Amino acid sequence: MATIWQQAISHAQQLRRHLHSQPELGWQEVQTAELIRKQLDLLGILWESCAELGTLARLNPHGDSKPHIALRADMDALPITEKTQHSWVSQNTGCMHACGHDGHTATLLATAAWLKSVEDKLPGPVTLLFQPAEEGGHGAKKMIDDGALQGIDEIYGWHNWPAMSFGKLICPDDIVMCGNGTFSITLTGKGGHASQPELCRDPVLAASAVTMALQQIISRHLSPQQAAVVNVSSIEAPSAATVIPDKAVLGGSIRVPDQKTRDLINRLITEISQQTAASYGVDCEVNIYPRYEATINHAHQASNLRAQWQADHGLAGMDTDSLVPIMASEDFSYYLNKIPGAFALIGADDGPDHQSVCHSPLYDFNDQLIPLVTRLYTRLVGAPLPE
């Protein structure tokens, strides 16, 4: 039994590095899906496609005990050029597994291998969800729309987190990650010669003022105890040193814990941008793009997940220092809006090699998390562990 476990973990770690070297963006995970399905075929696990590139793998499908538990992994990469020096560095220029979805997928494949070896001892049916397009592509929603949760009673997921110490877990009874959204602000003025600003209506100056004015949303319109972020992350106004352009475009994102805060922030972004732009004599168009809602755990399932983690790691395995909700967002929220479940953050930081934050070009998943989370998933479905 232990040999099967060791082989499953070792193989998953090799697969993780292969996946890292061959990243694919959301809704482009063709090779990733093929690899997953090939591995499931080799294990003799029944699977079906879902939302085209997603995969549902079934273990003990005819078990009649409840609950029917689903375990989820995301698959997609990010449009980032990798700067690590690892031998498994991305081979796809401008595309990188900078959030650890390669590790999440490999961990679920390790879980698949182990659960298949003890399938006759599973107390109930288990479904493994390999999901595409988490990074803004609403992959979870497409999976649900295509029937991924049909017959499922509970769902569990996790995310590696380099900002936390290795092996520490956060899984609160309520909100664990915030909702998000993006916005664009187009400022249109009148371009001209930089020596004659009085004849122009400068959108660059207005863009600078709008950027500064938006900072008052968090500092003056929300309570200091309220968790929220408004971030202007880009200003585009292509021009030349002696030319005032006609247009400037701001781009940014928000992080919010609930719909009430989202509505307030979106309204203020529009009002402040338009009124500030007007004071500089330029036109303003604001577009708001909602993305994901907050990821809110169900208390019973969150308590269960913590208990299963503590069975291996004790109270020392719980993170008591980090503040929640984490301001990042997750489309796992779609699942938790439909059925009971829980989502955990698990620390990856065991030294310099695993301290770069998610979405950094220097990030790399910590392979030592694979056996820890495979044990967690095994416990969650009530399967036996290796002796």
Short mmCIF file of N, CA and C in Angstrom, two decimals, residues 112-276:
data_model
loop_
_atom_site.label_atom_id
_atom_site.label_comp_id
_atom_site.label_asym_id
_atom_site.label_seq_id
_atom_site.Cartn_x
_atom_site.Cartn_y
_atom_site.Cartn_z
N ALA A 112 -6.29 10.89 -7.35
CA ALA A 112 -6.98 9.92 -8.21
C ALA A 112 -6.29 8.56 -8.15
N ALA A 113 -4.96 8.58 -8.25
CA ALA A 113 -4.21 7.32 -8.24
C ALA A 113 -4.41 6.57 -6.93
N TRP A 114 -4.33 7.29 -5.81
CA TRP A 114 -4.48 6.63 -4.53
C TRP A 114 -5.91 6.13 -4.31
N LEU A 115 -6.89 6.97 -4.61
CA LEU A 115 -8.29 6.57 -4.39
C LEU A 115 -8.66 5.39 -5.27
N LYS A 116 -8.10 5.32 -6.47
CA LYS A 116 -8.38 4.17 -7.32
C LYS A 116 -7.86 2.89 -6.67
N SER A 117 -6.73 2.97 -5.99
CA SER A 117 -6.15 1.78 -5.36
C SER A 117 -6.96 1.31 -4.16
N VAL A 118 -7.79 2.19 -3.60
CA VAL A 118 -8.62 1.81 -2.44
C VAL A 118 -10.10 2.03 -2.76
N GLU A 119 -10.44 1.99 -4.03
CA GLU A 119 -11.80 2.34 -4.46
C GLU A 119 -12.86 1.48 -3.77
N ASP A 120 -12.55 0.20 -3.54
CA ASP A 120 -13.53 -0.68 -2.91
C ASP A 120 -13.78 -0.34 -1.45
N LYS A 121 -12.95 0.55 -0.90
CA LYS A 121 -13.11 0.95 0.51
C LYS A 121 -13.71 2.36 0.64
N LEU A 122 -14.03 2.97 -0.47
CA LEU A 122 -14.64 4.31 -0.41
C LEU A 122 -16.06 4.18 0.15
N PRO A 123 -16.42 5.01 1.12
CA PRO A 123 -17.77 4.91 1.69
C PRO A 123 -18.87 5.42 0.78
N GLY A 124 -18.52 6.28 -0.17
CA GLY A 124 -19.52 6.84 -1.08
C GLY A 124 -18.88 7.24 -2.39
N PRO A 125 -19.66 7.72 -3.34
CA PRO A 125 -19.11 8.13 -4.63
C PRO A 125 -18.27 9.40 -4.49
N VAL A 126 -17.25 9.49 -5.35
CA VAL A 126 -16.35 10.64 -5.37
C VAL A 126 -16.21 11.11 -6.82
N THR A 127 -16.29 12.41 -7.01
CA THR A 127 -16.06 13.01 -8.33
C THR A 127 -14.89 13.97 -8.24
N LEU A 128 -13.97 13.83 -9.18
CA LEU A 128 -12.82 14.73 -9.27
C LEU A 128 -13.08 15.71 -10.41
N LEU A 129 -13.05 17.01 -10.11
CA LEU A 129 -13.31 18.05 -11.10
C LEU A 129 -12.00 18.69 -11.54
N PHE A 130 -11.63 18.50 -12.78
CA PHE A 130 -10.48 19.18 -13.37
C PHE A 130 -11.05 20.33 -14.20
N GLN A 131 -10.86 21.55 -13.71
CA GLN A 131 -11.58 22.70 -14.25
C GLN A 131 -10.68 23.64 -15.05
N PRO A 132 -11.08 24.02 -16.25
CA PRO A 132 -10.34 25.03 -17.01
C PRO A 132 -10.72 26.45 -16.58
N ALA A 133 -9.91 27.40 -17.01
CA ALA A 133 -10.28 28.82 -17.05
C ALA A 133 -10.72 29.41 -15.72
N GLU A 134 -9.93 29.20 -14.67
CA GLU A 134 -10.23 29.88 -13.41
C GLU A 134 -9.82 31.34 -13.45
N GLU A 135 -8.75 31.66 -14.17
CA GLU A 135 -8.18 33.01 -14.16
C GLU A 135 -9.01 33.98 -14.99
N GLY A 136 -10.19 34.30 -14.49
CA GLY A 136 -11.04 35.28 -15.16
C GLY A 136 -11.92 34.72 -16.24
N GLY A 137 -11.82 33.41 -16.50
CA GLY A 137 -12.59 32.82 -17.58
C GLY A 137 -13.90 32.18 -17.16
N HIS A 138 -14.23 32.29 -15.87
CA HIS A 138 -15.50 31.77 -15.35
C HIS A 138 -15.66 30.27 -15.65
N GLY A 139 -14.54 29.54 -15.54
CA GLY A 139 -14.58 28.11 -15.83
C GLY A 139 -15.52 27.34 -14.92
N ALA A 140 -15.57 27.72 -13.65
CA ALA A 140 -16.46 27.02 -12.72
C ALA A 140 -17.92 27.17 -13.14
N LYS A 141 -18.29 28.35 -13.56
CA LYS A 141 -19.67 28.58 -14.00
C LYS A 141 -20.01 27.70 -15.21
N LYS A 142 -19.08 27.63 -16.16
CA LYS A 142 -19.32 26.81 -17.35
C LYS A 142 -19.42 25.32 -16.97
N MET A 143 -18.59 24.90 -16.01
CA MET A 143 -18.67 23.51 -15.54
C MET A 143 -20.04 23.23 -14.91
N ILE A 144 -20.50 24.15 -14.07
CA ILE A 144 -21.80 23.98 -13.43
C ILE A 144 -22.91 23.95 -14.47
N ASP A 145 -22.85 24.89 -15.44
CA ASP A 145 -23.86 24.94 -16.49
C ASP A 145 -23.91 23.64 -17.29
N ASP A 146 -22.77 22.94 -17.36
CA ASP A 146 -22.70 21.69 -18.12
C ASP A 146 -22.93 20.47 -17.22
N GLY A 147 -23.39 20.70 -15.99
CA GLY A 147 -23.82 19.59 -15.15
C GLY A 147 -22.80 19.04 -14.18
N ALA A 148 -21.71 19.78 -13.94
CA ALA A 148 -20.64 19.24 -13.09
C ALA A 148 -21.10 18.91 -11.68
N LEU A 149 -22.07 19.63 -11.15
CA LEU A 149 -22.50 19.41 -9.77
C LEU A 149 -23.71 18.49 -9.65
N GLN A 150 -24.14 17.93 -10.74
CA GLN A 150 -25.31 17.05 -10.69
C GLN A 150 -25.03 15.85 -9.79
N GLY A 151 -25.84 15.69 -8.76
CA GLY A 151 -25.69 14.57 -7.84
C GLY A 151 -24.64 14.77 -6.76
N ILE A 152 -23.94 15.90 -6.78
CA ILE A 152 -22.89 16.17 -5.80
C ILE A 152 -23.51 16.79 -4.54
N ASP A 153 -23.07 16.32 -3.37
CA ASP A 153 -23.59 16.85 -2.11
C ASP A 153 -22.67 17.88 -1.49
N GLU A 154 -21.34 17.69 -1.62
CA GLU A 154 -20.37 18.60 -1.03
C GLU A 154 -19.19 18.74 -1.98
N ILE A 155 -18.52 19.89 -1.89
CA ILE A 155 -17.34 20.10 -2.73
C ILE A 155 -16.23 20.76 -1.91
N TYR A 156 -14.98 20.37 -2.20
CA TYR A 156 -13.83 20.91 -1.50
C TYR A 156 -12.76 21.32 -2.50
N GLY A 157 -12.03 22.37 -2.15
CA GLY A 157 -10.92 22.83 -2.98
C GLY A 157 -9.89 23.54 -2.14
N TRP A 158 -8.77 23.91 -2.77
CA TRP A 158 -7.69 24.58 -2.03
C TRP A 158 -6.86 25.41 -2.99
N HIS A 159 -6.04 26.27 -2.42
CA HIS A 159 -5.07 27.04 -3.20
C HIS A 159 -3.79 27.16 -2.39
N ASN A 160 -2.68 26.91 -3.07
CA ASN A 160 -1.39 27.15 -2.43
C ASN A 160 -1.21 28.65 -2.20
N TRP A 161 -0.49 29.01 -1.13
CA TRP A 161 -0.35 30.43 -0.79
C TRP A 161 1.06 30.73 -0.28
N PRO A 162 1.93 31.27 -1.14
CA PRO A 162 3.32 31.52 -0.75
C PRO A 162 3.49 32.56 0.35
N ALA A 163 2.47 33.38 0.59
CA ALA A 163 2.57 34.39 1.64
C ALA A 163 2.38 33.80 3.03
N MET A 164 2.10 32.51 3.13
CA MET A 164 1.93 31.82 4.40
C MET A 164 3.02 30.77 4.57
N SER A 165 3.37 30.49 5.82
CA SER A 165 4.39 29.49 6.11
C SER A 165 3.93 28.11 5.64
N PHE A 166 4.90 27.31 5.22
CA PHE A 166 4.61 25.99 4.66
C PHE A 166 3.77 25.13 5.61
N GLY A 167 2.72 24.56 5.05
CA GLY A 167 1.90 23.62 5.82
C GLY A 167 0.89 24.25 6.74
N LYS A 168 0.82 25.58 6.79
CA LYS A 168 -0.20 26.25 7.59
C LYS A 168 -1.47 26.41 6.76
N LEU A 169 -2.61 26.22 7.40
CA LEU A 169 -3.88 26.23 6.69
C LEU A 169 -4.83 27.28 7.24
N ILE A 170 -5.56 27.92 6.31
CA ILE A 170 -6.66 28.82 6.66
C ILE A 170 -7.92 28.29 6.00
N CYS A 171 -8.97 28.11 6.79
CA CYS A 171 -10.26 27.69 6.24
C CYS A 171 -11.36 28.18 7.19
N PRO A 172 -11.73 29.45 7.10
CA PRO A 172 -12.72 30.01 8.02
C PRO A 172 -14.12 29.48 7.73
N ASP A 173 -15.02 29.71 8.68
CA ASP A 173 -16.39 29.27 8.53
C ASP A 173 -17.20 30.13 7.57
N ASP A 174 -16.64 31.26 7.15
CA ASP A 174 -17.39 32.15 6.27
C ASP A 174 -16.50 32.60 5.11
N ILE A 175 -16.34 33.89 4.90
CA ILE A 175 -15.63 34.38 3.74
C ILE A 175 -14.12 34.10 3.85
N VAL A 176 -13.55 33.53 2.81
CA VAL A 176 -12.12 33.23 2.79
C VAL A 176 -11.40 34.08 1.75
N MET A 177 -12.06 34.39 0.62
CA MET A 177 -11.46 35.23 -0.42
C MET A 177 -12.52 36.21 -0.92
N CYS A 178 -12.07 37.39 -1.29
CA CYS A 178 -12.99 38.44 -1.71
C CYS A 178 -13.48 38.24 -3.14
N GLY A 179 -14.57 38.96 -3.45
CA GLY A 179 -15.00 39.06 -4.83
C GLY A 179 -14.17 40.11 -5.55
N ASN A 180 -14.26 40.12 -6.86
CA ASN A 180 -13.47 41.09 -7.62
C ASN A 180 -14.24 41.62 -8.81
N GLY A 181 -13.65 42.59 -9.45
CA GLY A 181 -14.18 43.18 -10.67
C GLY A 181 -13.11 44.05 -11.28
N THR A 182 -13.30 44.43 -12.52
CA THR A 182 -12.35 45.33 -13.18
C THR A 182 -13.10 46.52 -13.75
N PHE A 183 -12.35 47.54 -14.09
CA PHE A 183 -12.96 48.73 -14.69
C PHE A 183 -12.00 49.36 -15.68
N SER A 184 -12.55 50.09 -16.64
CA SER A 184 -11.75 50.91 -17.54
C SER A 184 -12.38 52.30 -17.60
N ILE A 185 -11.52 53.30 -17.65
CA ILE A 185 -11.96 54.70 -17.69
C ILE A 185 -11.29 55.35 -18.89
N THR A 186 -12.09 55.77 -19.85
CA THR A 186 -11.57 56.41 -21.07
C THR A 186 -11.80 57.91 -20.98
N LEU A 187 -10.71 58.65 -21.01
CA LEU A 187 -10.75 60.11 -20.93
C LEU A 187 -10.39 60.68 -22.30
N THR A 188 -11.31 61.44 -22.88
CA THR A 188 -11.11 61.98 -24.23
C THR A 188 -11.07 63.50 -24.17
N GLY A 189 -9.94 64.05 -24.59
CA GLY A 189 -9.78 65.50 -24.59
C GLY A 189 -9.53 66.03 -25.99
N LYS A 190 -8.60 66.95 -26.08
CA LYS A 190 -8.21 67.54 -27.37
C LYS A 190 -6.70 67.62 -27.41
N GLY A 191 -6.10 66.84 -28.28
CA GLY A 191 -4.65 66.80 -28.36
C GLY A 191 -4.07 68.00 -29.09
N GLY A 192 -2.76 68.08 -29.04
CA GLY A 192 -2.09 69.18 -29.73
C GLY A 192 -0.62 69.25 -29.37
N HIS A 193 -0.03 70.39 -29.67
CA HIS A 193 1.40 70.61 -29.43
C HIS A 193 1.64 70.87 -27.94
N ALA A 194 2.70 70.23 -27.43
CA ALA A 194 2.98 70.37 -26.00
C ALA A 194 3.35 71.79 -25.62
N SER A 195 3.73 72.62 -26.59
CA SER A 195 4.07 74.01 -26.29
C SER A 195 2.85 74.90 -26.17
N GLN A 196 1.67 74.33 -26.51
CA GLN A 196 0.44 75.13 -26.47
C GLN A 196 -0.65 74.41 -25.67
N PRO A 197 -0.40 74.15 -24.41
CA PRO A 197 -1.39 73.41 -23.61
C PRO A 197 -2.70 74.16 -23.45
N GLU A 198 -2.64 75.51 -23.59
CA GLU A 198 -3.87 76.29 -23.44
C GLU A 198 -4.86 76.02 -24.56
N LEU A 199 -4.39 75.47 -25.67
CA LEU A 199 -5.26 75.15 -26.80
C LEU A 199 -5.73 73.69 -26.77
N CYS A 200 -5.29 72.97 -25.77
CA CYS A 200 -5.62 71.55 -25.66
C CYS A 200 -6.50 71.29 -24.44
N ARG A 201 -7.03 70.09 -24.39
CA ARG A 201 -7.69 69.59 -23.18
C ARG A 201 -6.98 68.27 -22.85
N ASP A 202 -6.10 68.34 -21.88
CA ASP A 202 -5.10 67.30 -21.66
C ASP A 202 -5.69 66.08 -20.92
N PRO A 203 -5.84 64.93 -21.61
CA PRO A 203 -6.38 63.75 -20.92
C PRO A 203 -5.37 63.09 -19.99
N VAL A 204 -4.06 63.32 -20.20
CA VAL A 204 -3.05 62.74 -19.32
C VAL A 204 -3.11 63.39 -17.94
N LEU A 205 -3.22 64.71 -17.92
CA LEU A 205 -3.36 65.42 -16.66
C LEU A 205 -4.64 64.97 -15.94
N ALA A 206 -5.72 64.83 -16.70
CA ALA A 206 -6.99 64.39 -16.12
C ALA A 206 -6.86 62.96 -15.59
N ALA A 207 -6.15 62.10 -16.31
CA ALA A 207 -5.97 60.71 -15.87
C ALA A 207 -5.22 60.66 -14.55
N SER A 208 -4.21 61.52 -14.40
CA SER A 208 -3.47 61.58 -13.15
C SER A 208 -4.37 62.01 -12.00
N ALA A 209 -5.21 63.01 -12.27
CA ALA A 209 -6.12 63.50 -11.23
C ALA A 209 -7.16 62.45 -10.85
N VAL A 210 -7.69 61.74 -11.85
CA VAL A 210 -8.68 60.69 -11.57
C VAL A 210 -8.04 59.59 -10.73
N THR A 211 -6.82 59.21 -11.08
CA THR A 211 -6.12 58.17 -10.32
C THR A 211 -6.01 58.55 -8.85
N MET A 212 -5.60 59.78 -8.60
CA MET A 212 -5.47 60.23 -7.22
C MET A 212 -6.83 60.34 -6.52
N ALA A 213 -7.83 60.84 -7.26
CA ALA A 213 -9.14 61.03 -6.65
C ALA A 213 -9.79 59.71 -6.25
N LEU A 214 -9.52 58.65 -7.01
CA LEU A 214 -10.12 57.36 -6.69
C LEU A 214 -9.60 56.78 -5.37
N GLN A 215 -8.45 57.28 -4.92
CA GLN A 215 -7.90 56.77 -3.66
C GLN A 215 -8.77 57.12 -2.46
N GLN A 216 -9.63 58.13 -2.60
CA GLN A 216 -10.48 58.52 -1.47
C GLN A 216 -11.60 57.50 -1.21
N ILE A 217 -11.86 56.62 -2.17
CA ILE A 217 -12.96 55.66 -1.98
C ILE A 217 -12.72 54.81 -0.74
N ILE A 218 -11.53 54.23 -0.65
CA ILE A 218 -11.23 53.37 0.49
C ILE A 218 -11.00 54.19 1.76
N SER A 219 -10.28 55.31 1.64
CA SER A 219 -9.87 56.05 2.83
C SER A 219 -10.96 56.94 3.42
N ARG A 220 -11.96 57.31 2.58
CA ARG A 220 -12.95 58.26 3.08
C ARG A 220 -14.40 57.80 2.94
N HIS A 221 -14.65 56.74 2.21
CA HIS A 221 -16.03 56.29 2.03
C HIS A 221 -16.31 54.94 2.66
N LEU A 222 -15.28 54.26 3.13
CA LEU A 222 -15.46 52.97 3.79
C LEU A 222 -14.88 53.02 5.19
N SER A 223 -15.45 52.22 6.07
CA SER A 223 -14.91 52.11 7.42
C SER A 223 -13.50 51.54 7.39
N PRO A 224 -12.63 51.97 8.29
CA PRO A 224 -11.29 51.38 8.34
C PRO A 224 -11.30 49.87 8.59
N GLN A 225 -12.40 49.36 9.15
CA GLN A 225 -12.50 47.92 9.40
C GLN A 225 -12.98 47.13 8.18
N GLN A 226 -13.38 47.86 7.13
CA GLN A 226 -13.93 47.20 5.95
C GLN A 226 -12.83 46.71 5.02
N ALA A 227 -12.92 45.46 4.59
CA ALA A 227 -11.94 44.89 3.67
C ALA A 227 -12.35 45.19 2.24
N ALA A 228 -11.55 46.00 1.55
CA ALA A 228 -11.82 46.33 0.15
C ALA A 228 -10.58 46.96 -0.47
N VAL A 229 -10.48 46.85 -1.79
CA VAL A 229 -9.35 47.43 -2.52
C VAL A 229 -9.88 48.07 -3.80
N VAL A 230 -9.36 49.28 -4.10
CA VAL A 230 -9.53 49.89 -5.42
C VAL A 230 -8.13 50.18 -5.94
N ASN A 231 -7.80 49.58 -7.08
CA ASN A 231 -6.44 49.68 -7.59
C ASN A 231 -6.44 50.11 -9.05
N VAL A 232 -5.85 51.27 -9.35
CA VAL A 232 -5.60 51.66 -10.74
C VAL A 232 -4.26 51.06 -11.14
N SER A 233 -4.28 50.13 -12.06
CA SER A 233 -3.07 49.37 -12.36
C SER A 233 -2.45 49.69 -13.72
N SER A 234 -3.14 50.49 -14.52
CA SER A 234 -2.55 50.86 -15.81
C SER A 234 -3.07 52.20 -16.29
N ILE A 235 -2.20 52.95 -16.95
CA ILE A 235 -2.56 54.20 -17.63
C ILE A 235 -1.94 54.14 -19.02
N GLU A 236 -2.77 54.21 -20.03
CA GLU A 236 -2.30 54.16 -21.41
C GLU A 236 -2.67 55.46 -22.11
N ALA A 237 -1.65 56.15 -22.60
CA ALA A 237 -1.84 57.39 -23.35
C ALA A 237 -0.70 57.54 -24.35
N PRO A 238 -0.64 56.67 -25.35
CA PRO A 238 0.47 56.69 -26.31
C PRO A 238 0.62 58.04 -26.97
N SER A 239 1.83 58.54 -27.00
CA SER A 239 2.07 59.87 -27.55
C SER A 239 3.58 60.03 -27.77
N ALA A 240 4.02 61.27 -27.86
CA ALA A 240 5.43 61.60 -27.99
C ALA A 240 5.76 62.72 -27.02
N ALA A 241 7.04 62.98 -26.83
CA ALA A 241 7.46 63.95 -25.82
C ALA A 241 6.92 65.35 -26.09
N THR A 242 6.62 65.65 -27.32
CA THR A 242 6.15 67.00 -27.66
C THR A 242 4.68 67.02 -28.06
N VAL A 243 3.95 65.95 -27.77
CA VAL A 243 2.56 65.83 -28.21
C VAL A 243 1.65 65.53 -27.03
N ILE A 244 0.59 66.31 -26.89
CA ILE A 244 -0.48 66.00 -25.94
C ILE A 244 -1.49 65.14 -26.69
N PRO A 245 -1.77 63.90 -26.20
CA PRO A 245 -2.67 63.01 -26.94
C PRO A 245 -4.13 63.39 -26.78
N ASP A 246 -4.94 62.78 -27.61
CA ASP A 246 -6.38 63.00 -27.51
C ASP A 246 -7.03 62.17 -26.41
N LYS A 247 -6.39 61.03 -26.07
CA LYS A 247 -7.09 60.07 -25.21
C LYS A 247 -6.15 59.42 -24.22
N ALA A 248 -6.66 59.12 -23.04
CA ALA A 248 -5.96 58.31 -22.03
C ALA A 248 -6.95 57.29 -21.48
N VAL A 249 -6.46 56.09 -21.22
CA VAL A 249 -7.31 55.02 -20.71
C VAL A 249 -6.72 54.47 -19.41
N LEU A 250 -7.51 54.48 -18.37
CA LEU A 250 -7.11 53.89 -17.09
C LEU A 250 -7.73 52.50 -16.97
N GLY A 251 -6.99 51.60 -16.38
CA GLY A 251 -7.52 50.28 -16.09
C GLY A 251 -7.24 49.91 -14.65
N GLY A 252 -8.13 49.14 -14.05
CA GLY A 252 -7.90 48.75 -12.67
C GLY A 252 -8.85 47.68 -12.21
N SER A 253 -8.77 47.37 -10.92
CA SER A 253 -9.60 46.30 -10.36
C SER A 253 -10.04 46.66 -8.96
N ILE A 254 -11.07 45.98 -8.52
CA ILE A 254 -11.58 46.14 -7.16
C ILE A 254 -11.64 44.78 -6.49
N ARG A 255 -11.58 44.80 -5.17
CA ARG A 255 -11.76 43.59 -4.35
C ARG A 255 -12.77 43.93 -3.27
N VAL A 256 -13.81 43.12 -3.17
CA VAL A 256 -14.92 43.43 -2.27
C VAL A 256 -15.41 42.18 -1.54
N PRO A 257 -15.92 42.34 -0.32
CA PRO A 257 -16.40 41.18 0.43
C PRO A 257 -17.86 40.83 0.16
N ASP A 258 -18.63 41.78 -0.40
CA ASP A 258 -20.06 41.51 -0.58
C ASP A 258 -20.63 42.43 -1.65
N GLN A 259 -21.88 42.17 -2.02
CA GLN A 259 -22.51 42.91 -3.10
C GLN A 259 -22.76 44.37 -2.70
N LYS A 260 -23.10 44.64 -1.46
CA LYS A 260 -23.35 46.01 -1.02
C LYS A 260 -22.10 46.87 -1.21
N THR A 261 -20.95 46.34 -0.82
CA THR A 261 -19.70 47.09 -0.99
C THR A 261 -19.36 47.23 -2.47
N ARG A 262 -19.61 46.19 -3.25
CA ARG A 262 -19.37 46.27 -4.70
C ARG A 262 -20.19 47.40 -5.33
N ASP A 263 -21.48 47.44 -4.99
CA ASP A 263 -22.35 48.47 -5.57
C ASP A 263 -21.87 49.87 -5.21
N LEU A 264 -21.47 50.06 -3.95
CA LEU A 264 -21.00 51.37 -3.50
C LEU A 264 -19.73 51.77 -4.25
N ILE A 265 -18.77 50.87 -4.31
CA ILE A 265 -17.49 51.19 -4.96
C ILE A 265 -17.68 51.46 -6.44
N ASN A 266 -18.48 50.64 -7.11
CA ASN A 266 -18.71 50.87 -8.54
C ASN A 266 -19.36 52.22 -8.79
N ARG A 267 -20.33 52.58 -7.94
CA ARG A 267 -20.98 53.89 -8.10
C ARG A 267 -19.98 55.03 -7.89
N LEU A 268 -19.13 54.89 -6.88
CA LEU A 268 -18.16 55.96 -6.60
C LEU A 268 -17.09 56.06 -7.69
N ILE A 269 -16.66 54.93 -8.25
CA ILE A 269 -15.70 54.99 -9.35
C ILE A 269 -16.27 55.81 -10.50
N THR A 270 -17.53 55.57 -10.82
CA THR A 270 -18.17 56.29 -11.92
C THR A 270 -18.33 57.77 -11.60
N GLU A 271 -18.87 58.06 -10.42
CA GLU A 271 -19.12 59.46 -10.05
C GLU A 271 -17.83 60.27 -9.94
N ILE A 272 -16.85 59.74 -9.24
CA ILE A 272 -15.60 60.47 -9.02
C ILE A 272 -14.86 60.67 -10.34
N SER A 273 -14.84 59.65 -11.18
CA SER A 273 -14.14 59.77 -12.46
C SER A 273 -14.79 60.82 -13.35
N GLN A 274 -16.11 60.77 -13.44
CA GLN A 274 -16.81 61.72 -14.32
C GLN A 274 -16.70 63.15 -13.80
N GLN A 275 -16.84 63.32 -12.50
CA GLN A 275 -16.78 64.68 -11.96
C GLN A 275 -15.37 65.25 -12.03
N THR A 276 -14.36 64.42 -11.78
CA THR A 276 -12.99 64.89 -11.88
C THR A 276 -12.65 65.23 -13.32
#
